[in-house]
Coordinates of C-alpha atoms (C1' of nucleotides) in Angstrom, one line a residue:
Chain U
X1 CA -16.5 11.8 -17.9
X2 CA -17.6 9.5 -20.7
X3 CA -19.2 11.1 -23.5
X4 CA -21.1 8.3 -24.9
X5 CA -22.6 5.7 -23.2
X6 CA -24.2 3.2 -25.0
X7 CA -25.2 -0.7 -23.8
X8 CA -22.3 -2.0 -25.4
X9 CA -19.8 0.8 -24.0
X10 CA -21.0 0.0 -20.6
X11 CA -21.4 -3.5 -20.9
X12 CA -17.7 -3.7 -22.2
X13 CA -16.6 -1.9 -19.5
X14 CA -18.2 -3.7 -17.1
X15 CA -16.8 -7.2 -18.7
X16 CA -13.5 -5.3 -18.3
X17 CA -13.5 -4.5 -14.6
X18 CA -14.9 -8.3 -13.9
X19 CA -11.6 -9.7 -15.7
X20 CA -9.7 -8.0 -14.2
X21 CA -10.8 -7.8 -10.7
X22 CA -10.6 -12.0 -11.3
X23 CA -7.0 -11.5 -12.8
X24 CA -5.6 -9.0 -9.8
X25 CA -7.5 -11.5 -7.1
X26 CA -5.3 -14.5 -8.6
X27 CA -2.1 -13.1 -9.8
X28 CA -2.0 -9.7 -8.1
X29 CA -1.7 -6.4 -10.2
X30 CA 1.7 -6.3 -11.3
X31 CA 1.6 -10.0 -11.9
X32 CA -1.1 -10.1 -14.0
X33 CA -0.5 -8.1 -18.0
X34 CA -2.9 -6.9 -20.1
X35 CA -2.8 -9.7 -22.1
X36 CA -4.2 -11.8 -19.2
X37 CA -7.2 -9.0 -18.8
X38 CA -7.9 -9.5 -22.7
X39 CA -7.7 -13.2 -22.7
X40 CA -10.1 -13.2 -19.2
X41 CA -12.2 -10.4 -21.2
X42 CA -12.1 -12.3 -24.5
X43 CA -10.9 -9.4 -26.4
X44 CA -7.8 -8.1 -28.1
X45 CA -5.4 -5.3 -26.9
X46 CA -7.1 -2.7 -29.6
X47 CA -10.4 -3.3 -27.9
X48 CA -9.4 -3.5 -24.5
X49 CA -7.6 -0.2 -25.0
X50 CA -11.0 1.6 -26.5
X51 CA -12.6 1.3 -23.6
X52 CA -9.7 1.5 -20.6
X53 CA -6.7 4.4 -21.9
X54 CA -4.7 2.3 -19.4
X55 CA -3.9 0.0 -17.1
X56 CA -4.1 2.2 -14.0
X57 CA -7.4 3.0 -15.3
X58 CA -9.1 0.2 -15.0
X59 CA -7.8 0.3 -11.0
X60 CA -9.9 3.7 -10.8
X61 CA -12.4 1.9 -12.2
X62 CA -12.9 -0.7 -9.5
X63 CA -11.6 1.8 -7.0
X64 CA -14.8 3.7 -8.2
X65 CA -17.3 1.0 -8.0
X66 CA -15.9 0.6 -4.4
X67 CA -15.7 4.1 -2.7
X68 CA -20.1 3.9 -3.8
X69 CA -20.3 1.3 -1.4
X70 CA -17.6 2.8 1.4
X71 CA -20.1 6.2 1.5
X72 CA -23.4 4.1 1.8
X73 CA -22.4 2.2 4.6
X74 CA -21.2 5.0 6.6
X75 CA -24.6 6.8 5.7
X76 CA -25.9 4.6 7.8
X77 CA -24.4 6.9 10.9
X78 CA -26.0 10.3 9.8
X79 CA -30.1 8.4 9.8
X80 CA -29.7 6.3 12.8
X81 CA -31.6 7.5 16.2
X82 CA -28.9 5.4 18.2
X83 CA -25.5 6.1 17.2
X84 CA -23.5 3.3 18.8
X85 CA -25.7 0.9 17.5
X86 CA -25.2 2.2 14.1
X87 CA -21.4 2.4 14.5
X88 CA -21.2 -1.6 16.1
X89 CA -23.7 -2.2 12.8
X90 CA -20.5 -1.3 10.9
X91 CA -18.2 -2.4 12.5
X92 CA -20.3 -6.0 11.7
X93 CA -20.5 -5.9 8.5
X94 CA -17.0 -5.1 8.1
X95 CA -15.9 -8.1 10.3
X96 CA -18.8 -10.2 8.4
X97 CA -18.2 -9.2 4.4
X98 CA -14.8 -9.3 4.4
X99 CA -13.3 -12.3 2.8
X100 CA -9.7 -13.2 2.5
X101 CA -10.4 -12.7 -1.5
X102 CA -11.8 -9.2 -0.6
X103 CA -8.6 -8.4 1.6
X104 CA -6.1 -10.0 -1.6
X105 CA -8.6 -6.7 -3.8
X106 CA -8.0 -4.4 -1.6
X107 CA -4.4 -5.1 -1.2
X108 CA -3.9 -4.5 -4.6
X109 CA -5.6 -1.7 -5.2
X110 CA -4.0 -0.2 -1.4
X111 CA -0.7 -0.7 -3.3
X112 CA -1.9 1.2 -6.6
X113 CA -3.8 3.6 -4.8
X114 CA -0.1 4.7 -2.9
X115 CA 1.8 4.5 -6.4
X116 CA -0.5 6.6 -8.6
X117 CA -1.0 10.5 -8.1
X118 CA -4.4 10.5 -9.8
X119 CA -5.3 7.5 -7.7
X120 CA -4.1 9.2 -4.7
X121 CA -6.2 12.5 -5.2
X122 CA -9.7 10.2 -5.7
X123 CA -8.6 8.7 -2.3
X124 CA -8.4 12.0 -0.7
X125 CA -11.5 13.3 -1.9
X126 CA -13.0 9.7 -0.9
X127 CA -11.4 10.2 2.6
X128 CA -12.9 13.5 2.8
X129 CA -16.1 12.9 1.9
X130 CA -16.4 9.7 4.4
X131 CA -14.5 12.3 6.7
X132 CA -17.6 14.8 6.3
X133 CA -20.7 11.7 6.8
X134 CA -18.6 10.5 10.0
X135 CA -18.2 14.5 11.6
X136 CA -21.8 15.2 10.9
X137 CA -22.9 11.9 12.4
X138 CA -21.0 12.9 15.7
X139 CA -22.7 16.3 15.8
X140 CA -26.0 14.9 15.5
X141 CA -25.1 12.0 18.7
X142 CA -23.4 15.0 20.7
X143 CA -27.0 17.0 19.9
X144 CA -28.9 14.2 21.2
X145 CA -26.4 13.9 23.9
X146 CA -25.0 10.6 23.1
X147 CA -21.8 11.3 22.5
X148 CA -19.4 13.5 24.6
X149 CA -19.9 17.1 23.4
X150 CA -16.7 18.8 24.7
X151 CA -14.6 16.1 21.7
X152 CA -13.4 17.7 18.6
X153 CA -15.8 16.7 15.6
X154 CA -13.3 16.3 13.2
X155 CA -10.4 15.0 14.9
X156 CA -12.3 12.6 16.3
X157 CA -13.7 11.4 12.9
X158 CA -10.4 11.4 11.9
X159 CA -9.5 8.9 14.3
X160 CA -12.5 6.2 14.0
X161 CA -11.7 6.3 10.1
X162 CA -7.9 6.0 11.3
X163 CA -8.1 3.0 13.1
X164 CA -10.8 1.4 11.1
X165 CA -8.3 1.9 8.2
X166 CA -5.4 0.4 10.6
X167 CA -7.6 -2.5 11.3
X168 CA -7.6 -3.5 7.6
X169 CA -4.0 -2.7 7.2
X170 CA -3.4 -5.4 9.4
X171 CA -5.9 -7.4 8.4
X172 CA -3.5 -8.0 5.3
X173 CA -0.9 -9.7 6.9
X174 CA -3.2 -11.5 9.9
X175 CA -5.8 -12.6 8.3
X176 CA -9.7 -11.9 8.3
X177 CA -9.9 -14.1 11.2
X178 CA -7.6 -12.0 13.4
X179 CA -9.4 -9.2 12.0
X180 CA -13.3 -10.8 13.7
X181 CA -11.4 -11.5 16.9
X182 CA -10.9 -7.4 17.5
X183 CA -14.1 -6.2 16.7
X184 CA -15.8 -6.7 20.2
X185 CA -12.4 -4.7 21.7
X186 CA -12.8 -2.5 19.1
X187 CA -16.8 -1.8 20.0
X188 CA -15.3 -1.1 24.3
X189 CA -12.8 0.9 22.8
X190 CA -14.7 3.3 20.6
X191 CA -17.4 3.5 23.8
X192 CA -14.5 4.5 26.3
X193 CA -13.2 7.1 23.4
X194 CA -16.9 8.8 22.7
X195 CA -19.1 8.1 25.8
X196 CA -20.4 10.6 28.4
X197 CA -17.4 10.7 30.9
X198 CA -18.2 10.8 34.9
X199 CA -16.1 13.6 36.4
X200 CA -12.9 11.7 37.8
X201 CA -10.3 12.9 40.8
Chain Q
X1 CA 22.2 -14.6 5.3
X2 CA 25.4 -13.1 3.5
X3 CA 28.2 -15.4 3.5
X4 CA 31.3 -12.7 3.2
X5 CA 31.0 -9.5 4.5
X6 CA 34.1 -7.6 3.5
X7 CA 34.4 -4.1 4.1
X8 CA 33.7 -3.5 0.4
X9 CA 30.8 -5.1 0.4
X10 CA 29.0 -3.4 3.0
X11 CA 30.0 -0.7 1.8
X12 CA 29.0 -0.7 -1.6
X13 CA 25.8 -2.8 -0.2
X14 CA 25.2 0.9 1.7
X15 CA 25.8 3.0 -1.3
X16 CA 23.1 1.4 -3.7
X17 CA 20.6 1.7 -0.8
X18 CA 21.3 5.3 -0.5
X19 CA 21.3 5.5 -4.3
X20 CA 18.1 3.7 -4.8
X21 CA 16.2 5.5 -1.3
X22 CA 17.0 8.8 -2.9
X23 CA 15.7 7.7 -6.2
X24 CA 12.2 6.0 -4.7
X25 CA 11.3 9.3 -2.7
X26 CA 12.0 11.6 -6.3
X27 CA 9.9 8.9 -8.6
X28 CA 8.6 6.4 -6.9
X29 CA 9.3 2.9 -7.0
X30 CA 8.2 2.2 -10.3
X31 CA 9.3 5.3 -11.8
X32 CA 12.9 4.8 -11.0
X33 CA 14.3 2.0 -13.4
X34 CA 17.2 0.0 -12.3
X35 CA 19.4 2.2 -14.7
X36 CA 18.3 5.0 -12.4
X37 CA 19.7 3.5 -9.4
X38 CA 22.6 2.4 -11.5
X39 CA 23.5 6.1 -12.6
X40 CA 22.8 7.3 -9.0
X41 CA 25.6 4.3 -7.4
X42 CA 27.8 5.5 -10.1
X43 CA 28.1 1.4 -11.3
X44 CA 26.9 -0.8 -13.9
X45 CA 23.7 -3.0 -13.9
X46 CA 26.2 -6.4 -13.9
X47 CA 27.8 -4.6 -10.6
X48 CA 24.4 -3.9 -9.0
X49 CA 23.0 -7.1 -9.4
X50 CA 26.3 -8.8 -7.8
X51 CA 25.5 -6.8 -4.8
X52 CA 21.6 -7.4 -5.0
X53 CA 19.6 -10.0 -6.7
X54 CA 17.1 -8.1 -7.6
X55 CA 15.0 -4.6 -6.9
X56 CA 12.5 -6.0 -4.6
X57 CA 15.8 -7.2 -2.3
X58 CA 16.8 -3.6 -2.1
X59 CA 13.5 -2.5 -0.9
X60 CA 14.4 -5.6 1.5
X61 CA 17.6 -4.2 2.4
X62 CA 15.7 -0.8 2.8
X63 CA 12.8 -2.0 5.0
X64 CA 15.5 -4.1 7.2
X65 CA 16.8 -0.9 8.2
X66 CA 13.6 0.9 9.2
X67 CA 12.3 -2.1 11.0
X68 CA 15.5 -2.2 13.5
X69 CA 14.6 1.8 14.1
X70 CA 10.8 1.1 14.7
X71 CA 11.3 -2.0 17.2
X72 CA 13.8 0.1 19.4
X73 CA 11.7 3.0 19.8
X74 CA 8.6 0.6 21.0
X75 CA 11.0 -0.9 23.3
X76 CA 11.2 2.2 25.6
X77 CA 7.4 1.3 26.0
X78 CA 9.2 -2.0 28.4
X79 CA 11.5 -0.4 30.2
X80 CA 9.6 2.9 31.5
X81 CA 8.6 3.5 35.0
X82 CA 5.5 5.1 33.5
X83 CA 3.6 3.8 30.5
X84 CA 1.8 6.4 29.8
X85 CA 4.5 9.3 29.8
X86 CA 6.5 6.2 27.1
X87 CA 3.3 6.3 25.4
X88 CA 3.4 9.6 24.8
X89 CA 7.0 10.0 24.1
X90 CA 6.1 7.7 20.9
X91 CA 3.6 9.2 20.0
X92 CA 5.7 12.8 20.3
X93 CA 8.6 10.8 18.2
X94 CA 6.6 9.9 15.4
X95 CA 4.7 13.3 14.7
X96 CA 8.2 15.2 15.1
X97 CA 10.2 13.0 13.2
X98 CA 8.2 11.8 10.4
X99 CA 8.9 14.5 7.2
X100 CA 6.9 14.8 4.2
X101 CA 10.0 12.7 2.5
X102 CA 9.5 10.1 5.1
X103 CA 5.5 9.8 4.5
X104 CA 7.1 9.3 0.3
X105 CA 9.5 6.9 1.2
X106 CA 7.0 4.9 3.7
X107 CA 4.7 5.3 0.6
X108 CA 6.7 3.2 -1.8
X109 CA 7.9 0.8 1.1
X110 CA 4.0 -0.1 2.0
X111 CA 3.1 -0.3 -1.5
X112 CA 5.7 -2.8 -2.3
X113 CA 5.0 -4.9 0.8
X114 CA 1.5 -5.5 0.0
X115 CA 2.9 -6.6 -3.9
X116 CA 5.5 -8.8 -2.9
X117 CA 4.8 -12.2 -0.8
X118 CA 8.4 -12.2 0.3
X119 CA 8.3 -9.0 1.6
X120 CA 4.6 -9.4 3.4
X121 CA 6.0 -12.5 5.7
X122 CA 9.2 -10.3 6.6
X123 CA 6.5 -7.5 7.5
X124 CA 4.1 -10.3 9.5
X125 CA 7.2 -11.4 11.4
X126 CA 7.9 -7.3 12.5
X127 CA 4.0 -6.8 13.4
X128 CA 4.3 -10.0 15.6
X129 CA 7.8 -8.8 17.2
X130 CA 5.6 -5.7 17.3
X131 CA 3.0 -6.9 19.3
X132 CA 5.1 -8.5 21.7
X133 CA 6.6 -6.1 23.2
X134 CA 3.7 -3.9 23.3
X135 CA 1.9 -6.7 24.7
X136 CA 4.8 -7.2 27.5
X137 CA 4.6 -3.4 28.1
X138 CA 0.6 -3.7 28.7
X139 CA 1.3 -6.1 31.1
X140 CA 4.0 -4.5 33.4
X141 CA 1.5 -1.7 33.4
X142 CA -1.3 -3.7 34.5
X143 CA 0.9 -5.5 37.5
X144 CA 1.5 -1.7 38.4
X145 CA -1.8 -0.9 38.2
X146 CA -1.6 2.2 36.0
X147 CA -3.6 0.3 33.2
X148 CA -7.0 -1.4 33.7
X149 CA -6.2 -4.9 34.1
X150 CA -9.4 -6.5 32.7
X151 CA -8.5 -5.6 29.4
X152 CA -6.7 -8.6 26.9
X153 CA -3.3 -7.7 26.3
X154 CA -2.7 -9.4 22.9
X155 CA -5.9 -7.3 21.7
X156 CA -5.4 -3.8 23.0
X157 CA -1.9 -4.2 21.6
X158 CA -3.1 -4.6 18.4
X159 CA -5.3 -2.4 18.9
X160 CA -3.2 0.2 19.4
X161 CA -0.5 -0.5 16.7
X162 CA -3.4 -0.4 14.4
X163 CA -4.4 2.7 15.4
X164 CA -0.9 4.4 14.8
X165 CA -0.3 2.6 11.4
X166 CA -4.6 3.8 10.5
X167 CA -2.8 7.6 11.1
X168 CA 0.1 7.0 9.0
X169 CA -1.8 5.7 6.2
X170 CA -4.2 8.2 6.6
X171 CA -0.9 11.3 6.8
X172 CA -0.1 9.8 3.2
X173 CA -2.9 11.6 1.8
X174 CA -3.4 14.4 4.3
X175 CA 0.4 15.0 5.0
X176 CA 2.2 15.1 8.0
X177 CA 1.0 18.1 9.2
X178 CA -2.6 16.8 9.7
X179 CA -1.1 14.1 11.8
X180 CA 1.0 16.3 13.9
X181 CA -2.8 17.9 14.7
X182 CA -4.2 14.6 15.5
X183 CA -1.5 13.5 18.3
X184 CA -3.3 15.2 21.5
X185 CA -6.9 13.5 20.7
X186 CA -4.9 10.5 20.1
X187 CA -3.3 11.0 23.5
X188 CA -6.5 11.6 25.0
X189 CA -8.3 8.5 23.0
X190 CA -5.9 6.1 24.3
X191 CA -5.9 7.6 27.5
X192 CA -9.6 6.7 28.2
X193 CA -9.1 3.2 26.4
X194 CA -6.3 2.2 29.0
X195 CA -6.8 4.2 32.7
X196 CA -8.7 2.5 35.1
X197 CA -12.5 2.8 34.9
X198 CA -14.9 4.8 37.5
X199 CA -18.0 2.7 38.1
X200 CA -20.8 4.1 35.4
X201 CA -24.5 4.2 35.9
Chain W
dA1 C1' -17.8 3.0 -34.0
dC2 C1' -15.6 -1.1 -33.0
dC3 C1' -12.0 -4.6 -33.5
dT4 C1' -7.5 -7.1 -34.8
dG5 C1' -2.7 -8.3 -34.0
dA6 C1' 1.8 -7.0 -35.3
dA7 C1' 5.1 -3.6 -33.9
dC8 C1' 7.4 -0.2 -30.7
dA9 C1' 9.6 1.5 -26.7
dC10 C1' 11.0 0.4 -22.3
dC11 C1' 12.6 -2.2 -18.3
dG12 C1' 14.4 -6.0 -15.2
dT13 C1' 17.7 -9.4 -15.5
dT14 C1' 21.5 -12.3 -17.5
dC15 C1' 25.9 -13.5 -19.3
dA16 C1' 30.1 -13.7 -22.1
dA17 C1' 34.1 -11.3 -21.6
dG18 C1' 37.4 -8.7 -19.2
dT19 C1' 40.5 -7.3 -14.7
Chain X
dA1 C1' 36.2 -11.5 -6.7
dC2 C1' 34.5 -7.7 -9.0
dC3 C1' 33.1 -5.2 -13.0
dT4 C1' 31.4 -4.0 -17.9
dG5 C1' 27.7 -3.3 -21.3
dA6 C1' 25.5 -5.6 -24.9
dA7 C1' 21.7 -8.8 -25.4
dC8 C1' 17.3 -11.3 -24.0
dA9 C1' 12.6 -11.8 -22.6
dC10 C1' 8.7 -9.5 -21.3
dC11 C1' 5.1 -6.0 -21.0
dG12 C1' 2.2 -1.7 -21.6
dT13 C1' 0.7 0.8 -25.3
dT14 C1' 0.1 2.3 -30.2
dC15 C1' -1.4 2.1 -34.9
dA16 C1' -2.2 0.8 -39.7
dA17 C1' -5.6 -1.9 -41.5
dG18 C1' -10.0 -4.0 -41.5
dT19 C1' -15.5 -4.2 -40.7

DNA sequence: ACCTGAACACCGTTCAAGT
DNA sequence: ACCTGAACACCGTTCAAGT
């Protein structure tokens, strides 16, 4: 994407993003202007606009930084010899890392994301690619007979991604609190959904 | 709230919604300025802004609606002799009813709620009217013993409105006919979460 | 190339003036 | 009260000019 890429270009860019995620955290996107990024960033307009071509670039820029992460901690589910550990591990760290500041980020960039066309494509190739770890980690667990091999690989990825996503949805208007309080439910349910099922009437 | 209520101002409180729903599912939220909405309700911007004090209080007006439509259709969920058949119905409702044009339009609405403060309390005080009555429903189906009554109401309510609004979210990028393909596992996933439980191992 | 800051186009909202 | 449309304040973006 970028042609050059000098120390300054990416340490510029990186000053950028920083601002800016400060700026969106405090004021929220809409309510912050590009003349609050360039006094955060110490910069003029000019500058500002020689590194970022827009506003809604910049979001794609933290959105980027922030999918990295997504993919790695699902990784986690491909390696692991016991699945439902691995799965409760993320379901932890979600419950753990997330601050209310995190939330008030990804609120913004949630609402930016539905808006912008282009951001809305990077989702879906995101979703997909999260989609892909999350299907091959269930093929491996039904392998190793962990998980229940007559479910759907991909539906059922669908729907741990679906609710995990529903979880932070709500998390937006509860709270990160109310968020911590349904992970243990969250753990039975997901158990209930994938485990081995006993034959029943 | 509103002091008069002639029949001309409902009425012309009506028309700009139409107006301005129309215009939000063509260009978005953002991309419809209020002279849009203006040239769509045939009036001036001094008319438009007697009717409504601003554009986030029509996408006030506009979610008002919506929410009255969403509360009554959980309500069948109280009244059934059989949860699980309600359950189902909902479930039926939302992949049959919900259009591409409807996923746009839920778009913009979501978006705007996360922006706007206002809007986000309106939206905490429908989760929690939400919850409530999915959360009495849990319970008349426990007392009847059609749903494993060890589970915690207030959780597994949540749990399962977070679940349906993780598959909406997740429609907006995929479309509505990838939902309509996740309904039966999500029949069959909340199926195991509620039904009684055989003793295991 | 990197940077400045004035200038431009646009949009939400207001308000003096009309009926 | 209901309505008009010009005017205001503000914001994202550009560009001539500098180094």
């Amino acid at each position: 994407m970028r042609q050059r890429d000098s120390a300054l270009n990416t340490q510029r860019r990186h000053a950028i993003l920083e601002a800016a995620s400060t700026c969106f955290v405090k004021s929220g996107f809409h309510g912050t202007s590009m003349k609050d990024v360039c006094g955060a960033a110490g910069m003029s307009p000019g500058t500002l606009y020689h590194y970022f071509r827009s506003k809604t670039e910049i979001i794609a820029g933290i959105i980027e930084s922030e999918a990295d992460m997504t993919l790695e901690l699902l990784s986690s589910l491909k390696t692991t010899p016991d699945f439902f550990e691995a799965l409760h591990e993320v379901l932890d760290f979600i419950a753990s890392e997330v601050t209310e500041q995190d939330l008030a980020l990804h609120t913004e960039i949630a609402a930016e994301i539905l808006r912008q066309p282009h951001l809305r494509s990077a989702q879906a190739e995101l979703d997909r690619r999260a989609l892909e770890i999350v299907s091959e980690a269930l093929s491996k667990a039904q392998r190793e007979t962990q998980v229940d091999p007559t479910l759907d690989v991909d539906v059922t990825a669908k729907l741990i991604l679906a609710l995990i996503d529903g979880l932070l949805w709500r998390a937006t208007f509860e709270g990160a609190m109310t968020l911590r309080e349904q992970i243990p439910a969250t753990k039975q349910l997901l158990s209930r959904m994938l485990q081995l099922q006993k034959e029943r009437s």
